[in-house]
Amino acid sequence: MADSFKIAAPHIGTTEYKEKSDSIPVDLLPSNKMVYLTKLNSKEEQEPDLTRCKNLKEVFSTFRPTNEVTINKQDGSEESVELEFNAMKDFGSMEIIQKNDYLQEKYNEVEILRNLKNLLEKPNSKLRKDLANPQKKEEFLNVLKSYIAKL
């Protein structure tokens, strides 16, 4: 208790003391988040060195965390990618996707399919009305097949 201090939470007739903590209570953490833990350097040190850093920018510039990741492609091949992290934002999914051409291509394909699905789900969508016409539906499918052939 020497390192922490107490804060008074006033109540009618009594005073309750709670320890102040900077950590986030478990019940406030979002349940839909995935936590991925990994070692972000390849150095094998015998004894850890004490390094004092004043802020996160200094931590990233000092330790230069990297991680080698293997991406399994749809054709069964694998691609090995070295990810470098220079700031906390580099751990975001979009930043990781932007560092690799294959991941960007797959992300764009998913976005196109998601947009198409959203168009088809709208009740008053022009695309939905056009697909009700058999001739326009056939033309649309031919256009899609030509795009698929180009990919």
mmCIF file of C-alpha atoms in Angstrom:
data_model
loop_
_atom_site.group_PDB
_atom_site.id
_atom_site.type_symbol
_atom_site.label_atom_id
_atom_site.label_comp_id
_atom_site.label_asym_id
_atom_site.label_seq_id
_atom_site.Cartn_x
_atom_site.Cartn_y
_atom_site.Cartn_z
ATOM 1 C CA MET A 1 0.000 0.000 0.000
ATOM 2 C CA ALA A 2 2.999 2.296 0.208
ATOM 3 C CA ASP A 3 3.020 2.880 -3.549
ATOM 4 C CA SER A 4 -0.702 3.542 -3.924
ATOM 5 C CA PHE A 5 -2.931 6.062 -2.272
ATOM 6 C CA LYS A 6 -6.618 6.060 -1.467
ATOM 7 C CA ILE A 7 -9.354 8.285 -2.798
ATOM 8 C CA ALA A 8 -12.445 9.007 -0.769
ATOM 9 C CA ALA A 9 -15.725 8.185 -2.482
ATOM 10 C CA PRO A 10 -18.380 10.135 -0.522
ATOM 11 C CA HIS A 11 -21.585 8.391 0.536
ATOM 12 C CA ILE A 12 -24.409 9.572 2.758
ATOM 13 C CA GLY A 13 -23.382 8.998 6.337
ATOM 14 C CA THR A 14 -20.140 7.150 5.577
ATOM 15 C CA THR A 15 -16.948 7.521 3.616
ATOM 16 C CA GLU A 16 -15.666 4.625 1.545
ATOM 17 C CA TYR A 17 -12.026 4.479 0.530
ATOM 18 C CA LYS A 18 -11.039 2.929 -2.785
ATOM 19 C CA GLU A 19 -7.540 2.369 -4.071
ATOM 20 C CA LYS A 20 -6.735 4.374 -7.176
ATOM 21 C CA SER A 21 -5.585 2.281 -10.097
ATOM 22 C CA ASP A 22 -4.632 3.282 -13.641
ATOM 23 C CA SER A 23 -5.523 -0.132 -15.041
ATOM 24 C CA ILE A 24 -8.744 -0.743 -16.936
ATOM 25 C CA PRO A 25 -11.218 -3.001 -15.124
ATOM 26 C CA VAL A 26 -11.768 -6.275 -16.958
ATOM 27 C CA ASP A 27 -15.523 -5.713 -17.228
ATOM 28 C CA LEU A 28 -14.896 -2.456 -19.169
ATOM 29 C CA LEU A 29 -12.736 -4.116 -21.824
ATOM 30 C CA PRO A 30 -14.647 -4.752 -25.059
ATOM 31 C CA SER A 31 -15.427 -8.432 -25.517
ATOM 32 C CA ASN A 32 -15.038 -8.359 -29.304
ATOM 33 C CA LYS A 33 -11.314 -7.603 -29.324
ATOM 34 C CA MET A 34 -8.586 -10.136 -30.005
ATOM 35 C CA VAL A 35 -5.310 -9.984 -28.138
ATOM 36 C CA TYR A 36 -2.213 -11.212 -29.945
ATOM 37 C CA LEU A 37 1.009 -11.498 -28.003
ATOM 38 C CA THR A 38 4.340 -12.142 -29.672
ATOM 39 C CA LYS A 39 8.001 -11.431 -29.251
ATOM 40 C CA LEU A 40 8.852 -8.447 -31.443
ATOM 41 C CA ASN A 41 12.601 -8.766 -31.701
ATOM 42 C CA SER A 42 14.936 -11.518 -32.801
ATOM 43 C CA LYS A 43 17.772 -10.623 -30.466
ATOM 44 C CA GLU A 44 18.733 -13.260 -27.929
ATOM 45 C CA GLU A 45 20.148 -11.325 -25.005
ATOM 46 C CA GLN A 46 21.891 -13.092 -22.141
ATOM 47 C CA GLU A 47 20.999 -10.511 -19.542
ATOM 48 C CA PRO A 48 18.486 -7.720 -20.082
ATOM 49 C CA ASP A 49 19.850 -4.197 -20.146
ATOM 50 C CA LEU A 50 18.017 -1.509 -18.231
ATOM 51 C CA THR A 51 16.944 1.128 -20.737
ATOM 52 C CA ARG A 52 15.004 4.178 -19.686
ATOM 53 C CA CYS A 53 12.757 5.758 -22.282
ATOM 54 C CA LYS A 54 10.747 8.920 -21.749
ATOM 55 C CA ASN A 55 7.935 8.192 -24.212
ATOM 56 C CA LEU A 56 6.658 5.658 -26.739
ATOM 57 C CA LYS A 57 8.430 7.341 -29.641
ATOM 58 C CA GLU A 58 11.729 6.801 -27.882
ATOM 59 C CA VAL A 59 10.809 3.177 -27.112
ATOM 60 C CA PHE A 60 10.124 2.454 -30.790
ATOM 61 C CA SER A 61 13.289 4.218 -31.964
ATOM 62 C CA THR A 62 15.426 2.398 -29.382
ATOM 63 C CA PHE A 63 14.106 -1.146 -29.747
ATOM 64 C CA ARG A 64 12.849 -1.085 -33.372
ATOM 65 C CA PRO A 65 10.333 -3.936 -32.972
ATOM 66 C CA THR A 66 9.874 -6.200 -35.988
ATOM 67 C CA ASN A 67 8.106 -9.476 -36.616
ATOM 68 C CA GLU A 68 8.327 -11.965 -39.452
ATOM 69 C CA VAL A 69 4.898 -13.216 -40.511
ATOM 70 C CA THR A 70 3.986 -15.944 -42.990
ATOM 71 C CA ILE A 71 0.961 -15.212 -45.175
ATOM 72 C CA ASN A 72 -0.882 -18.227 -46.585
ATOM 73 C CA LYS A 73 -2.188 -17.319 -50.026
ATOM 74 C CA GLN A 74 -5.319 -18.729 -51.645
ATOM 75 C CA ASP A 75 -3.296 -20.676 -54.221
ATOM 76 C CA GLY A 76 -1.577 -22.585 -51.401
ATOM 77 C CA SER A 77 1.737 -20.744 -51.563
ATOM 78 C CA GLU A 78 3.228 -18.842 -48.664
ATOM 79 C CA GLU A 79 4.825 -15.421 -48.463
ATOM 80 C CA SER A 80 7.109 -14.358 -45.653
ATOM 81 C CA VAL A 81 6.811 -10.687 -44.671
ATOM 82 C CA GLU A 82 8.897 -8.670 -42.226
ATOM 83 C CA LEU A 83 6.664 -6.179 -40.400
ATOM 84 C CA GLU A 84 8.284 -3.130 -38.824
ATOM 85 C CA PHE A 85 6.562 -1.153 -36.100
ATOM 86 C CA ASN A 86 7.519 2.497 -35.679
ATOM 87 C CA ALA A 87 4.504 3.686 -33.670
ATOM 88 C CA MET A 88 1.469 2.272 -31.877
ATOM 89 C CA LYS A 89 -0.703 2.941 -34.918
ATOM 90 C CA ASP A 90 1.410 0.450 -36.915
ATOM 91 C CA PHE A 91 -0.263 -2.372 -34.970
ATOM 92 C CA GLY A 92 -3.663 -1.545 -36.520
ATOM 93 C CA SER A 93 -5.115 -3.907 -39.099
ATOM 94 C CA MET A 94 -5.257 -1.275 -41.870
ATOM 95 C CA GLU A 95 -1.615 -0.292 -41.358
ATOM 96 C CA ILE A 96 -0.545 -3.944 -41.575
ATOM 97 C CA ILE A 97 -2.673 -4.451 -44.702
ATOM 98 C CA GLN A 98 -1.109 -1.387 -46.348
ATOM 99 C CA LYS A 99 2.392 -2.821 -45.872
ATOM 100 C CA ASN A 100 1.719 -5.830 -48.129
ATOM 101 C CA ASP A 101 0.479 -5.869 -51.740
ATOM 102 C CA TYR A 102 -1.232 -9.266 -51.434
ATOM 103 C CA LEU A 103 -3.154 -8.217 -48.316
ATOM 104 C CA GLN A 104 -4.172 -4.951 -50.018
ATOM 105 C CA GLU A 105 -5.472 -6.865 -53.028
ATOM 106 C CA LYS A 106 -7.508 -9.249 -50.846
ATOM 107 C CA TYR A 107 -8.832 -6.370 -48.752
ATOM 108 C CA ASN A 108 -9.973 -4.545 -51.908
ATOM 109 C CA GLU A 109 -11.722 -7.690 -53.155
ATOM 110 C CA VAL A 110 -13.563 -8.053 -49.848
ATOM 111 C CA GLU A 111 -14.581 -4.374 -49.933
ATOM 112 C CA ILE A 112 -15.948 -4.712 -53.478
ATOM 113 C CA LEU A 113 -17.976 -7.772 -52.477
ATOM 114 C CA ARG A 114 -19.219 -6.008 -49.325
ATOM 115 C CA ASN A 115 -20.325 -2.983 -51.372
ATOM 116 C CA LEU A 116 -22.078 -5.253 -53.870
ATOM 117 C CA LYS A 117 -23.846 -7.089 -51.035
ATOM 118 C CA ASN A 118 -24.952 -3.769 -49.528
ATOM 119 C CA LEU A 119 -26.334 -2.667 -52.896
ATOM 120 C CA LEU A 120 -28.275 -5.896 -53.265
ATOM 121 C CA GLU A 121 -29.718 -5.678 -49.753
ATOM 122 C CA LYS A 122 -31.210 -2.211 -50.254
ATOM 123 C CA PRO A 123 -34.923 -2.603 -51.005
ATOM 124 C CA ASN A 124 -35.080 0.288 -53.514
ATOM 125 C CA SER A 125 -31.724 -0.400 -55.148
ATOM 126 C CA LYS A 126 -31.458 0.219 -58.889
ATOM 127 C CA LEU A 127 -29.165 -2.789 -59.127
ATOM 128 C CA ARG A 128 -31.800 -4.961 -57.483
ATOM 129 C CA LYS A 129 -34.426 -3.734 -59.946
ATOM 130 C CA ASP A 130 -32.086 -4.310 -62.891
ATOM 131 C CA LEU A 131 -31.348 -7.858 -61.749
ATOM 132 C CA ALA A 132 -35.079 -8.597 -61.741
ATOM 133 C CA ASN A 133 -34.955 -8.197 -65.547
ATOM 134 C CA PRO A 134 -33.512 -11.486 -66.998
ATOM 135 C CA GLN A 135 -31.739 -9.737 -69.899
ATOM 136 C CA LYS A 136 -30.015 -7.150 -67.678
ATOM 137 C CA LYS A 137 -29.173 -9.865 -65.168
ATOM 138 C CA GLU A 138 -27.417 -11.878 -67.901
ATOM 139 C CA GLU A 139 -25.471 -8.782 -69.031
ATOM 140 C CA PHE A 140 -24.442 -8.051 -65.445
ATOM 141 C CA LEU A 141 -23.239 -11.624 -64.926
ATOM 142 C CA ASN A 142 -21.229 -11.455 -68.161
ATOM 143 C CA VAL A 143 -19.530 -8.259 -66.983
ATOM 144 C CA LEU A 144 -18.711 -9.889 -63.626
ATOM 145 C CA LYS A 145 -17.307 -12.969 -65.384
ATOM 146 C CA SER A 146 -15.072 -10.778 -67.550
ATOM 147 C CA TYR A 147 -13.734 -9.003 -64.438
ATOM 148 C CA ILE A 148 -13.111 -12.350 -62.752
ATOM 149 C CA ALA A 149 -11.233 -13.563 -65.836
ATOM 150 C CA LYS A 150 -8.987 -10.471 -65.668
ATOM 151 C CA LEU A 151 -8.109 -11.216 -62.062
#
